[in-house]
XYZ file of C-alpha atoms in Angstrom:
672
model
C -81.774 -29.163 20.622
C -82.150 -29.468 24.402
C -79.963 -32.576 24.473
C -77.232 -30.714 22.588
C -77.342 -27.855 25.089
C -77.057 -30.354 27.921
C -73.966 -31.893 26.336
C -72.414 -28.444 25.819
C -73.067 -27.572 29.457
C -71.613 -30.873 30.638
C -68.449 -30.374 28.560
C -68.124 -26.856 29.983
C -68.361 -28.136 33.552
C -65.750 -30.817 32.882
C -63.368 -28.277 31.361
C -63.891 -25.910 34.300
C -63.157 -28.688 36.781
C -60.053 -29.663 34.819
C -58.889 -26.038 34.743
C -59.285 -25.716 38.518
C -57.370 -28.950 39.030
C -54.487 -27.713 36.843
C -54.387 -24.387 38.705
C -54.202 -26.181 42.062
C -51.317 -28.300 40.777
C -49.453 -25.259 39.515
C -49.961 -23.426 42.817
C -48.723 -26.483 44.711
C -45.554 -27.064 42.711
C -44.577 -23.512 41.745
C -41.704 -23.365 44.276
C -40.420 -26.791 43.256
C -39.320 -25.739 39.836
C -42.175 -24.328 37.815
C -40.156 -21.147 37.547
C -37.696 -23.068 35.360
C -40.404 -23.274 32.696
C -41.252 -19.600 32.641
C -41.507 -17.990 29.259
C -38.265 -16.692 27.800
C -39.890 -13.278 27.334
C -39.711 -11.827 30.831
C -42.160 -9.036 31.561
C -40.583 -6.187 33.523
C -41.635 -2.608 34.143
C -39.104 -0.623 32.090
C -40.272 0.654 28.723
C -37.463 2.703 27.124
C -38.380 6.074 25.663
C -36.124 7.545 22.987
C -36.563 10.666 20.901
C -33.076 11.570 19.702
C -31.513 9.557 16.914
C -28.517 7.377 17.662
C -25.225 9.264 17.556
C -22.765 7.785 15.036
C -19.937 6.036 16.859
C -17.383 7.858 14.699
C -18.615 11.342 15.578
C -16.662 13.626 17.960
C -19.742 13.929 20.199
C -19.944 10.152 20.668
C -16.234 9.949 21.474
C -16.603 12.806 23.967
C -19.560 11.185 25.726
C -18.873 7.478 25.415
C -15.449 6.963 23.855
C -12.471 5.434 25.690
C -9.885 7.529 27.514
C -7.029 7.374 25.013
C -4.287 8.054 27.551
C -5.259 4.826 29.349
C -5.746 2.542 26.349
C -2.257 1.108 26.758
C -3.021 -0.147 30.295
C -3.946 -3.846 30.525
C -4.731 -6.270 33.370
C -1.755 -8.408 34.360
C -1.962 -9.905 37.855
C 0.028 -13.065 37.161
C 2.986 -13.778 39.453
C 6.316 -12.367 38.295
C 9.648 -13.937 39.077
C 9.988 -16.875 41.455
C 6.599 -17.781 42.889
C 6.340 -21.158 44.595
C 3.120 -23.131 44.762
C 1.674 -23.805 48.222
C 3.182 -26.829 49.959
C 1.050 -29.671 51.249
C 2.618 -29.257 54.695
C 1.340 -25.975 56.109
C 1.633 -24.328 59.516
C -2.025 -24.945 60.349
C -5.566 -23.814 59.612
C -6.989 -20.304 59.547
C -10.718 -20.028 60.195
C -12.181 -16.595 59.455
C -15.448 -14.913 60.388
C -16.184 -11.794 58.332
C -18.644 -9.100 59.333
C -19.862 -6.100 57.365
C -21.475 -5.140 54.092
C -20.725 -6.134 50.513
C -17.582 -4.052 49.986
C -16.224 -4.929 53.444
C -16.725 -8.639 52.804
C -14.971 -8.491 49.438
C -12.011 -6.544 50.822
C -11.710 -8.873 53.816
C -11.727 -12.073 51.743
C -8.874 -10.763 49.601
C -6.910 -9.820 52.731
C -7.321 -13.168 54.508
C -6.152 -15.028 51.394
C -3.020 -12.860 51.329
C -2.513 -13.479 55.068
C -2.822 -17.240 54.539
C -0.124 -17.058 51.868
C 2.053 -14.940 54.158
C 1.768 -17.441 57.044
C 1.892 -20.574 54.840
C -1.443 -21.654 56.311
C -4.429 -23.625 55.048
C -7.440 -21.338 54.664
C -10.902 -22.580 55.535
C -13.545 -21.068 53.256
C -14.465 -17.853 55.129
C -17.738 -17.580 57.001
C -19.818 -14.526 56.152
C -21.769 -13.543 59.243
C -24.513 -11.704 57.334
C -25.508 -14.870 55.456
C -26.017 -17.485 58.142
C -29.241 -19.494 58.329
C -30.116 -17.863 61.671
C -30.878 -14.649 59.740
C -33.974 -16.249 58.206
C -32.471 -16.876 54.765
C -32.583 -20.041 52.701
C -30.853 -23.107 54.118
C -29.881 -24.210 50.591
C -26.711 -22.134 50.740
C -23.949 -22.105 53.287
C -22.444 -18.876 54.485
C -19.889 -18.245 51.716
C -21.867 -19.925 48.935
C -24.852 -17.616 49.524
C -22.887 -14.955 47.646
C -19.911 -16.564 45.895
C -19.065 -19.825 44.153
C -16.980 -22.031 46.454
C -15.729 -24.228 43.602
C -14.477 -21.276 41.575
C -12.836 -19.794 44.667
C -10.929 -22.977 45.500
C -9.986 -23.785 41.902
C -8.707 -20.304 41.070
C -6.455 -20.227 44.153
C -5.080 -23.761 43.821
C -1.603 -22.441 42.917
C -1.607 -19.733 45.592
C -3.099 -21.036 48.834
C -4.431 -24.326 50.144
C -8.178 -23.879 50.638
C -10.515 -26.384 52.321
C -14.258 -26.221 52.899
C -14.293 -27.095 56.615
C -12.006 -27.730 59.551
C -11.057 -31.327 60.443
C -13.475 -32.991 62.878
C -11.249 -32.662 65.939
C -10.579 -28.967 65.328
C -14.236 -28.361 64.512
C -15.211 -29.790 67.885
C -12.563 -27.686 69.630
C -13.958 -24.582 67.956
C -17.487 -25.376 69.152
C -16.102 -25.607 72.694
C -14.229 -22.322 72.116
C -10.872 -23.963 72.746
C -9.021 -22.517 69.769
C -7.189 -19.159 69.949
C -9.103 -16.184 68.562
C -7.784 -12.871 67.211
C -9.944 -9.825 66.569
C -7.771 -8.370 63.855
C -7.514 -4.559 63.783
C -8.160 -2.625 60.603
C -5.127 -2.596 58.284
C -2.841 -4.669 60.497
C 0.761 -4.828 59.311
C 2.520 -8.014 58.163
C 4.588 -7.688 61.363
C 1.412 -8.272 63.421
C 0.698 -11.567 61.664
C 4.306 -12.785 61.588
C 5.069 -11.977 65.236
C 1.696 -12.396 66.952
C -0.463 -14.780 64.932
C 2.161 -17.128 63.447
C 3.633 -18.319 66.803
C 0.139 -19.166 68.060
C -0.662 -20.893 64.767
C 2.482 -23.040 65.024
C 1.594 -23.982 68.606
C -2.118 -24.808 68.204
C -2.275 -25.677 64.462
C -5.377 -23.491 64.142
C -6.406 -19.880 64.790
C -9.689 -18.061 64.344
C -9.696 -14.531 62.942
C -12.595 -12.105 63.299
C -12.520 -9.356 60.656
C -15.121 -6.639 61.117
C -13.836 -3.388 59.611
C -13.543 -4.281 55.942
C -9.914 -5.351 55.838
C -7.232 -6.912 58.012
C -4.041 -6.201 56.052
C -2.330 -2.933 55.194
C -3.351 -1.496 51.837
C 0.175 -0.414 50.885
C 2.851 -3.044 51.526
C 6.625 -3.006 51.307
C 8.199 -3.954 47.941
C 9.099 -7.473 49.178
C 5.365 -8.183 49.572
C 4.396 -7.065 46.062
C 3.306 -10.597 45.135
C 0.726 -10.412 47.913
C -0.739 -7.360 46.177
C -1.079 -9.273 42.918
C -2.618 -12.140 44.878
C -5.250 -9.717 46.160
C -6.047 -8.812 42.548
C -6.337 -12.450 41.505
C -8.738 -13.073 44.378
C -10.955 -10.050 43.779
C -11.013 -10.008 39.986
C -10.814 -13.727 39.173
C -11.447 -16.032 42.144
C -14.482 -14.246 43.619
C -17.215 -15.101 41.157
C -20.839 -14.844 42.228
C -22.859 -18.018 42.401
C -24.551 -19.112 39.207
C -28.075 -17.809 39.874
C -26.813 -14.338 40.796
C -24.406 -14.202 37.857
C -27.127 -15.263 35.411
C -29.571 -12.608 36.624
C -26.878 -9.923 36.438
C -26.065 -11.024 32.875
C -29.750 -10.927 31.902
C -30.094 -7.408 33.294
C -27.035 -6.355 31.287
C -28.584 -7.791 28.117
C -31.834 -5.914 28.782
C -29.925 -2.675 29.318
C -28.084 -3.109 26.026
C -31.076 -4.411 24.042
C -32.058 -0.915 22.768
C -28.621 -0.748 21.155
C -27.454 2.268 23.139
C -24.691 2.730 25.732
C -25.696 3.384 29.332
C -24.433 5.116 32.472
C -24.184 3.403 35.869
C -24.596 5.698 38.849
C -23.958 4.762 42.483
C -25.496 7.370 44.842
C -23.578 6.242 47.953
C -26.444 7.592 50.075
C -26.464 5.346 53.130
C -27.592 6.342 56.585
C -24.277 5.338 58.184
C -22.196 7.350 55.704
C -24.383 10.439 56.072
C -24.193 10.225 59.865
C -20.440 9.636 59.943
C -19.687 12.627 57.708
C -22.242 14.955 59.329
C -24.579 15.424 56.366
C -27.928 15.261 58.148
C -29.200 18.597 56.847
C -29.134 17.398 53.233
C -32.507 15.816 54.013
C -35.672 16.982 55.697
C -38.081 16.010 58.503
C -37.722 12.485 59.836
C -34.727 11.562 57.683
C -32.630 14.259 59.345
C -33.712 12.933 62.738
C -32.762 9.384 61.761
C -29.304 10.503 60.642
C -28.835 12.506 63.836
C -29.867 9.490 65.893
C -27.231 7.385 64.135
C -24.674 10.145 64.672
C -25.428 10.164 68.409
C -24.957 6.395 68.469
C -21.556 6.767 66.759
C -20.511 9.516 69.175
C -21.414 7.363 72.171
C -19.213 4.518 70.886
C -16.314 6.705 69.846
C -16.676 5.997 66.120
C -16.788 9.729 65.423
C -15.500 12.611 67.503
C -16.801 16.090 68.123
C -20.363 17.162 68.836
C -23.712 16.118 67.463
C -24.337 19.615 66.122
C -22.548 19.682 62.766
C -22.641 22.341 60.068
C -23.899 20.199 57.195
C -23.795 23.143 54.782
C -20.123 23.694 55.568
C -19.441 19.972 55.189
C -21.109 20.018 51.800
C -19.101 23.042 50.641
C -15.958 21.243 51.791
C -16.773 18.222 49.637
C -17.336 15.901 52.616
C -20.945 15.043 51.706
C -22.288 12.974 48.812
C -23.445 14.622 45.625
C -27.234 14.371 45.529
C -28.952 12.702 42.527
C -30.190 16.106 41.357
C -26.615 17.434 41.278
C -25.370 14.394 39.377
C -28.184 14.854 36.876
C -27.247 18.502 36.359
C -23.599 17.551 35.761
C -24.505 14.925 33.179
C -26.952 17.177 31.328
C -24.424 20.009 31.344
C -21.769 17.707 29.905
C -24.014 16.859 26.986
C -25.873 13.651 27.833
C -29.382 13.903 26.396
C -32.585 13.466 28.378
C -33.184 9.971 26.943
C -29.825 8.567 28.132
C -30.152 5.254 29.977
C -29.013 5.568 33.614
C -28.786 2.533 35.895
C -29.009 3.420 39.603
C -27.141 0.952 41.816
C -26.957 0.508 45.578
C -28.661 -1.778 48.075
C -29.881 1.284 49.974
C -30.665 4.801 48.764
C -31.442 6.739 51.915
C -34.565 8.805 51.467
C -36.099 6.310 49.065
C -37.460 7.062 45.625
C -38.298 10.623 46.664
C -34.575 11.395 46.585
C -34.373 10.209 42.967
C -37.337 12.252 41.692
C -35.139 15.146 40.380
C -32.964 12.655 38.472
C -36.081 11.063 36.947
C -37.286 14.497 35.865
C -34.040 15.169 33.977
C -33.608 11.700 32.449
C -36.482 9.649 31.136
C -34.772 6.238 31.237
C -33.657 5.924 34.862
C -33.783 2.259 35.887
C -32.575 -0.120 38.571
C -32.563 -3.876 39.134
C -36.265 -3.938 40.113
C -37.401 -2.366 36.833
C -35.226 -4.733 34.794
C -36.209 -8.020 36.427
C -39.362 -9.757 37.530
C -40.242 -10.710 41.090
C -39.864 -14.429 40.424
C -36.340 -13.856 39.110
C -35.369 -12.092 42.331
C -37.071 -14.771 44.445
C -35.121 -17.414 42.566
C -31.763 -16.052 43.735
C -33.000 -15.940 47.341
C -33.690 -19.659 47.346
C -36.472 -21.350 49.292
C -37.012 -19.360 52.467
C -39.237 -20.291 55.376
C -42.334 -18.214 56.059
C -41.745 -15.919 58.992
C -44.410 -15.502 61.652
C -46.425 -12.384 60.985
C -46.512 -9.622 63.573
C -50.014 -8.619 62.561
C -52.869 -9.691 64.904
C -55.041 -12.238 63.197
C -58.199 -11.082 64.981
C -59.033 -8.063 67.072
C -60.560 -8.578 70.508
C -64.381 -8.513 70.149
C -66.321 -5.895 72.087
C -69.159 -7.152 74.331
C -71.950 -4.671 73.704
C -74.208 -6.002 76.518
C -71.504 -5.516 79.146
C -70.943 -1.950 77.974
C -74.686 -1.154 78.285
C -74.847 -2.709 81.745
C -71.844 -0.687 82.958
C -73.419 2.488 81.629
C -76.678 1.868 83.530
C -74.907 1.072 86.802
C -72.761 4.175 86.635
C -73.401 7.194 88.912
C -75.923 10.014 88.458
C -76.083 12.048 85.316
C -74.811 14.393 83.963
C -71.287 13.140 84.396
C -68.070 13.601 82.405
C -67.147 10.792 80.150
C -63.919 8.979 80.991
C -60.992 9.447 78.617
C -61.003 6.932 75.809
C -58.649 3.994 76.192
C -55.293 4.179 74.451
C -55.529 3.044 70.908
C -53.604 -0.192 70.401
C -50.645 0.369 68.084
C -50.118 -2.472 65.707
C -47.098 -2.573 63.364
C -49.207 -1.626 60.364
C -50.476 1.500 62.196
C -46.985 2.896 62.782
C -46.170 5.233 59.916
C -43.267 3.638 58.047
C -40.241 1.705 59.251
C -39.089 4.816 61.162
C -42.141 4.997 63.416
C -40.061 4.241 66.510
C -38.486 7.719 66.320
C -41.604 9.366 67.716
C -41.916 6.888 70.592
C -38.421 6.010 71.794
C -34.879 7.322 71.972
C -33.501 3.841 71.396
C -33.547 2.180 68.016
C -35.276 -1.215 68.253
C -33.340 -4.414 67.620
C -33.418 -5.765 64.099
C -36.230 -8.208 63.431
C -35.680 -11.477 61.591
C -37.261 -9.901 58.517
C -34.775 -7.012 58.647
C -31.869 -9.436 59.025
C -33.147 -11.345 56.012
C -33.361 -8.062 54.107
C -29.726 -7.303 54.979
C -28.716 -10.639 53.488
C -30.775 -9.876 50.373
C -28.940 -6.545 50.043
C -25.714 -8.474 49.495
C -27.301 -10.162 46.472
C -28.670 -6.855 45.190
C -25.250 -5.236 45.440
C -23.671 -8.249 43.722
C -25.985 -7.668 40.736
C -25.243 -3.942 40.793
C -21.511 -4.658 40.986
C -21.558 -6.673 37.758
C -23.631 -4.046 35.945
C -21.474 -1.135 37.142
C -18.213 -2.832 36.159
C -19.538 -3.505 32.643
C -21.199 -0.102 32.165
C -20.053 2.228 29.384
C -19.783 5.109 31.877
C -19.642 5.053 35.668
C -20.358 8.008 37.967
C -19.966 7.787 41.767
C -21.991 10.002 44.065
C -19.723 9.320 47.045
C -16.621 7.266 47.776
C -16.706 6.667 51.554
C -18.805 4.437 53.792
C -20.084 4.800 57.339
C -16.617 4.214 58.824
C -14.681 6.630 56.647
C -13.338 3.781 54.499
C -13.677 3.389 50.715
C -17.142 2.146 49.773
C -18.876 0.137 47.043
C -18.164 2.750 44.359
C -14.396 2.666 44.974
C -14.385 -1.118 44.523
C -16.192 -0.681 41.208
C -13.751 2.020 40.058
C -10.788 -0.152 41.024
C -12.202 -3.130 39.112
C -12.855 -0.965 36.052
C -9.320 0.447 36.243
C -7.949 -3.109 36.292
C -10.261 -4.716 33.739
C -10.752 -1.886 31.228
C -8.732 1.147 32.251
C -9.800 3.160 29.199
C -13.533 2.945 30.009
C -15.009 6.255 31.092
C -15.085 6.551 34.884
C -15.767 10.065 36.097
C -14.257 10.958 39.466
C -15.660 14.460 40.086
C -14.138 16.624 42.793
C -17.124 17.212 45.065
C -15.744 20.436 46.516
C -15.244 21.926 43.070
C -18.628 20.697 41.840
C -20.465 22.263 44.790
C -18.619 25.511 44.106
C -19.822 25.444 40.492
C -23.392 24.744 41.573
C -23.400 27.550 44.147
C -22.168 30.032 41.543
C -25.359 29.644 39.551
C -27.770 28.531 42.270
C -30.429 31.084 41.280
C -30.287 30.140 37.577
C -29.348 26.486 37.842
C -31.499 25.255 34.969
C -30.763 28.215 32.695
C -26.982 28.219 33.026
C -24.848 30.287 30.658
C -22.302 28.943 28.204
C -19.300 29.835 30.377
C -20.661 27.776 33.250
C -21.419 24.821 30.968
C -17.889 24.955 29.567
C -16.427 24.942 33.093
C -18.499 21.896 34.057
C -17.487 20.048 30.899
C -13.815 20.771 31.433
C -14.018 19.619 35.040
C -15.704 16.306 34.192
C -13.327 15.692 31.305
C -10.312 16.438 33.502
C -11.645 14.169 36.251
C -11.070 11.160 34.007
C -7.313 11.552 34.603
C -6.974 13.961 37.519
C -9.208 11.701 39.575
C -6.634 8.939 39.202
C -3.996 11.142 40.795
C -6.261 11.826 43.763
C -7.227 8.148 44.087
C -3.590 7.067 44.058
C -2.989 9.265 47.117
C -6.224 9.007 49.129
C -8.098 5.809 48.211
C -5.175 3.452 47.758
C -3.845 4.110 51.254
C -7.157 2.801 52.633
C -8.029 0.080 50.122
C -5.581 -1.426 47.652
C -8.387 -2.797 45.476
C -9.663 0.739 44.844
C -6.466 1.499 42.904
C -4.613 -1.719 41.926
C -2.083 0.074 39.723
C 0.791 -0.411 38.916
C 1.124 -3.738 40.772
C -1.644 -5.531 38.819
C -1.312 -3.873 35.410
C 1.056 -3.708 32.498
C 1.542 -1.216 29.691
C 1.713 -1.951 25.981
C 3.131 1.524 25.391
C 6.874 1.740 24.958
C 8.083 5.015 26.520
C 11.237 4.988 24.408
C 9.185 5.396 21.227
C 7.139 8.367 22.374
C 9.554 10.721 24.085
C 8.884 13.408 21.512
C 5.142 13.406 22.272
C 5.236 13.636 26.055
C 3.269 16.437 27.671
C 2.557 17.753 31.138
C -0.580 15.602 31.375
C 1.437 12.521 30.423
C 3.983 13.255 33.147
C 1.262 13.712 35.795
C -0.471 10.543 34.613
C 2.767 8.576 34.795
C 3.290 9.893 38.313
C -0.198 8.677 39.296
C 0.173 5.273 37.657
C 3.683 4.706 38.947
C 6.199 2.403 37.323
C 3.950 0.209 35.197
C 5.468 -3.080 34.092
C 5.771 -3.565 30.323
C 3.388 -6.218 29.029
C 4.980 -9.584 28.177
C 5.437 -10.588 24.582
C 2.656 -13.198 24.648
C 0.037 -10.487 25.138
C -1.209 -9.236 21.780
C -1.022 -5.455 22.037
C -0.556 -4.587 18.401
C -4.028 -3.036 18.186
C -3.635 -0.762 21.189
C -0.582 1.292 20.278
C -1.213 5.016 20.365
C -0.302 7.563 17.767
C -0.560 11.237 18.600
C -0.900 12.242 14.958
C -3.767 9.785 14.460
C -5.604 11.197 17.468
C -5.361 14.738 16.124
C -6.623 13.621 12.723
C -9.598 11.866 14.310
C -10.478 14.984 16.296
C -10.881 16.936 13.055
C -12.919 14.274 11.246
C -16.342 15.649 12.059
C -17.776 18.659 13.844
C -20.134 18.107 16.758
C -23.268 20.167 16.201
C -25.638 18.522 18.641
C -24.095 18.897 22.077
C -25.111 22.524 22.529
C -28.593 22.958 23.894
C -28.846 19.485 25.443
C -29.031 20.872 28.984
C -32.781 21.326 28.631
C -35.032 19.063 26.596
C -35.816 20.364 23.109
C -33.910 23.583 23.780
C -32.021 23.240 20.521
C -35.301 23.127 18.646
C -36.412 26.325 20.335
C -33.228 28.039 19.239
C -33.990 27.232 15.607
C -37.535 28.493 15.976
C -36.244 31.836 17.258
C -34.171 32.310 14.171
C -30.848 31.836 15.871
C -30.304 28.247 14.754
C -27.358 28.992 12.507
C -25.552 31.034 15.132
C -26.002 28.428 17.847
C -24.858 25.755 15.398
C -21.636 27.600 14.672
C -21.007 28.222 18.383
C -21.562 24.548 19.127
C -19.054 23.591 16.447
C -16.428 25.950 17.827
C -17.022 24.913 21.423
C -16.909 21.165 20.832
C -13.920 21.533 18.515
C -12.123 23.426 21.288
C -13.056 20.799 23.887
C -11.933 17.864 21.776
C -8.606 19.456 20.934
C -8.040 20.758 24.456
C -8.695 17.325 25.971
C -5.748 15.875 24.059
C -3.355 18.747 24.779
C -3.730 18.567 28.568
């Protein structure tokens, strides 16, 4: 018996040693590819919670919440060249080397502009260099500047018939650039074609190479003369076809989309637009409290000193908000969505590389909707680390060991001190280590000057580009998109406007709300004291406003956004219509006329495009509106409020009112 126990113990020791050896091997080779063998069932933090039954896709309520915008179903993407469009010649006027600075939306706008400029000047474009993704920022050396975010091969292949694109400059020109012997232009924001043809082209012909520095999110006018319309379609081909994210980023974005759709329900994508720069530029500091207000004010003072904004540092944030110049807060967006009829268990994806104020700002939205998620709750840490690549370990700022205190020396000094009693000297200043400073904003209490960005912060800025790339894919594919704000920290269109422009091009009929912030704030102020117990009249006003914003927002975007960024409203240049106006003259309405004015003269789709399934029939729409009554949208503003109504004995009355209200909304939405 003892010998058997000895053998059992020996086998246990051998197995333990073998287990330790295997663990050491796994720890050693994890970064070299063990992540490729991870289980297909990824564990992430989101656990969906649903209580309401799925709404039938044929019901009026589903069509009101998730259905396509019928007036836009005839609009299709069509960015192919029209008429005579010559391929780029092998003999060009020279090389254009571009350095692009800025955030995600500025980079994307700038790349599209420099491709159009290269076509305009008949130049060979070197793959642009993105300043935020260079190896000096502490990011992985596996990827070059452009390839950190986008696929170089896809970019060059997709533009083969538009512009000559090469990866690098020839050796002689590369050496001249290192010695700073090539001409450089710091291109102003929205420069005209005249600037490039009369200032840049002569220098390009003389030196065979120019370097352009683009820092404001665009270097070519958003609205061009009719003779340059092909350049507008080229911008669309670049943004919507040539600029594809690199494989690892695209795969993670696709996986997140699959996880969002796995419950079998549609979802809303929401972009808060709450960045420190945007809040400072538009004077919205008082929307926050304590240190966040001080941080925004500090950024505003910095902008005033450099002439980015004009006026004084003291700004009436409340007046700005009432004027619609400030972002809608997450709480306000949540109230709008609940008032419109979205239930508390609706899936909402929150995008954005930065939400100023952190998760505390999103607490009211979480309280109104149970399934509020973002990229971190839909992916694991190893998946995110995989898209970063292999990064070097940065030196830690934390002290490895505190200075030891010599107790004997302290006792000796005490004995040799003067006569007693004596006052004790003030204690020495407590050393302030980085982990003792409260939060990343700790410098505010100690200095008037914001410290320079550390290598870790620069690396984080590069990571934000990848986060926003994932969010961009999810927002474009979402069933519903809601922007919180549409301007960045320079007064230009932001990330949300790029998403709305892409959705308008790719699937114009998808629901993209464009609420009028001034009108929304007015609605909210009307019932400020009873915000969560709003009456039926107020709910009806909110619903009508959101429904109208699906089309009225296009009219506003065609006037305001397009003049600053063509990609925010690429219609009618990059779209075609399958709807024949000659066949529907008897059904035109005032809303159709205003929509046609916003869309402009849309080209009729060519015959090779199959549009037989997208023709509209006014009679069919009216019949569908009367198919089924919506009895579940009333009472969705507060959780389980409909159940309470039935318990109070007023269930039948509220049911009839809901039927009448939703019937009126559905019919009114088509008569606009």
